[in-house]
Short mmCIF file of C-alpha atoms in Angstrom, two decimals:
data_model
loop_
_atom_site.label_atom_id
_atom_site.label_comp_id
_atom_site.label_asym_id
_atom_site.label_seq_id
_atom_site.Cartn_x
_atom_site.Cartn_y
_atom_site.Cartn_z
CA MET A 1047 0.00 0.00 0.00
CA SER A 1048 1.48 3.33 -1.04
CA GLN A 1049 1.56 6.38 1.16
CA PHE A 1050 0.11 9.62 -0.11
CA LYS A 1051 1.18 13.02 1.04
CA LYS A 1052 -1.22 15.92 1.37
CA SER A 1053 0.04 19.48 0.85
CA GLU A 1054 -1.72 22.79 1.16
CA ILE A 1055 -1.05 26.16 -0.37
CA ASN A 1056 -3.05 28.98 1.20
CA ILE A 1057 -3.75 32.37 -0.33
CA GLU A 1058 -5.17 35.24 1.69
CA VAL A 1059 -6.51 38.36 -0.02
CA VAL A 1060 -7.55 41.54 1.80
CA THR A 1061 -9.66 43.89 -0.30
CA ASP A 1062 -10.90 47.44 0.05
CA GLU A 1063 -14.57 48.46 0.04
CA ASN A 1064 -14.59 48.15 -3.79
CA HIS A 1065 -13.18 44.60 -3.67
CA VAL A 1066 -9.80 45.72 -5.01
CA PRO A 1067 -6.93 43.74 -3.45
CA GLU A 1068 -4.92 45.72 -0.93
CA ASN A 1069 -2.83 42.84 0.37
CA ILE A 1070 -2.07 39.31 -0.85
CA THR A 1071 -0.17 36.76 1.21
CA TRP A 1072 0.51 33.10 0.61
CA SER A 1073 1.70 30.18 2.67
CA ALA A 1074 3.08 26.76 1.73
CA GLN A 1075 4.13 24.61 4.65
CA ASP A 1076 6.14 22.22 2.43
CA GLY A 1077 8.15 25.19 1.14
CA ASN A 1078 8.54 26.65 4.62
CA ILE A 1079 6.69 29.77 3.44
CA HIS A 1080 4.42 31.55 5.89
CA LYS A 1081 2.32 34.56 4.91
CA GLU A 1082 4.77 35.87 2.32
CA GLU A 1083 3.56 39.07 0.68
CA ALA A 1084 2.79 39.08 -3.04
CA LYS A 1085 1.75 41.96 -5.26
CA ALA A 1086 0.11 39.74 -7.90
CA LEU A 1087 -0.99 36.19 -8.58
CA MET A 1088 -2.36 34.11 -11.42
CA LEU A 1089 -3.98 30.80 -10.63
CA SER A 1090 -5.36 28.46 -13.29
CA VAL A 1091 -7.32 25.28 -12.62
CA TRP A 1092 -8.41 22.83 -15.31
CA ASP A 1093 -12.05 21.74 -15.08
CA SER A 1094 -11.98 18.44 -16.96
CA LYS A 1095 -15.74 17.96 -16.81
CA ASP A 1096 -16.53 21.24 -18.58
CA GLN A 1097 -13.23 21.28 -20.53
CA GLU A 1098 -12.37 24.81 -19.47
CA THR A 1099 -9.84 26.72 -17.46
CA LEU A 1100 -10.96 28.49 -14.29
CA ARG A 1101 -8.78 31.44 -13.36
CA ILE A 1102 -8.07 33.89 -10.62
CA ASP A 1103 -5.96 36.90 -11.62
CA LEU A 1104 -5.33 39.42 -8.85
CA TRP A 1105 -2.95 42.27 -8.23
CA THR A 1106 -2.72 44.88 -5.53
CA LYS A 1107 -2.96 48.63 -5.97
CA GLU A 1108 0.76 48.74 -5.22
CA MET A 1109 1.77 46.62 -8.24
CA PRO A 1110 3.80 48.91 -10.53
CA VAL A 1111 3.30 48.56 -14.29
CA ASP A 1112 7.00 47.77 -14.90
CA GLU A 1113 6.80 44.88 -12.40
CA MET A 1114 3.55 43.67 -14.02
CA LYS A 1115 5.34 43.50 -17.39
CA LYS A 1116 8.13 41.40 -15.84
CA PHE A 1117 5.57 39.23 -14.02
CA PHE A 1118 3.75 38.51 -17.29
CA HIS A 1119 6.99 37.85 -19.17
CA GLN A 1120 8.30 35.42 -16.57
CA THR A 1121 4.90 33.70 -16.41
CA LEU A 1122 4.84 33.27 -20.19
CA VAL A 1123 8.38 31.84 -20.20
CA SER A 1124 7.43 29.44 -17.41
CA MET A 1125 4.28 28.40 -19.27
CA SER A 1126 6.30 27.54 -22.38
CA ASP A 1127 8.63 25.36 -20.27
CA THR A 1128 5.68 23.67 -18.57
CA TYR A 1129 3.96 23.12 -21.92
CA PHE A 1130 7.06 21.36 -23.23
CA ARG A 1131 7.40 19.15 -20.13
CA ALA A 1132 3.74 18.13 -20.49
CA THR A 1133 3.66 17.59 -24.27
CA GLN A 1134 7.26 17.22 -25.53
CA ASP A 1135 6.17 19.54 -28.37
CA ASP A 1136 9.44 21.35 -28.99
CA LYS A 1137 8.19 23.24 -32.06
CA MET A 1138 5.38 24.92 -30.12
CA ARG A 1139 7.68 25.57 -27.16
CA ASP A 1140 10.12 27.31 -29.49
CA THR A 1141 7.27 29.35 -31.01
CA MET A 1142 6.14 30.35 -27.53
CA LYS A 1143 9.72 31.30 -26.57
CA ASP A 1144 9.93 33.46 -29.71
CA PHE A 1145 6.78 35.24 -28.57
CA CYS A 1146 8.29 35.69 -25.09
CA ASP A 1147 11.32 37.36 -26.68
CA TYR A 1148 9.02 39.56 -28.78
CA PHE A 1149 6.99 40.44 -25.66
CA ALA A 1150 10.15 41.38 -23.75
CA GLU A 1151 11.34 43.56 -26.61
CA LYS A 1152 8.00 45.34 -27.13
CA THR A 1153 7.46 45.97 -23.41
CA GLU A 1154 11.06 47.17 -23.18
CA ILE A 1155 11.95 44.58 -20.54
CA LYS A 1156 15.00 43.87 -22.63
CA LYS A 1157 16.28 46.13 -25.34
CA SER A 1158 16.71 44.66 -28.83
#
């Protein structure tokens, strides 16, 4: 009989009267992370029954635009790596990486 391990990741969001996030913290006991502050988060969950992605995209009022650009760029790069690990589709990964480079250039994260 195999042993299963249960892990939890907790996200706490404090909003203002207009439901705009003022503070986001997250905890992950396995990672020894306790109420670390975050300025933004993107969470995607696959609903297999309805064949659709459920998402939560949040950012605080304090998230500067230049950091948001970097956050998106790094998320896109990570998604291309994850896509490749899941599918072994190197042509699409390379196409996605090309877009990431284009994104970085156009948002002036890196100069051409």
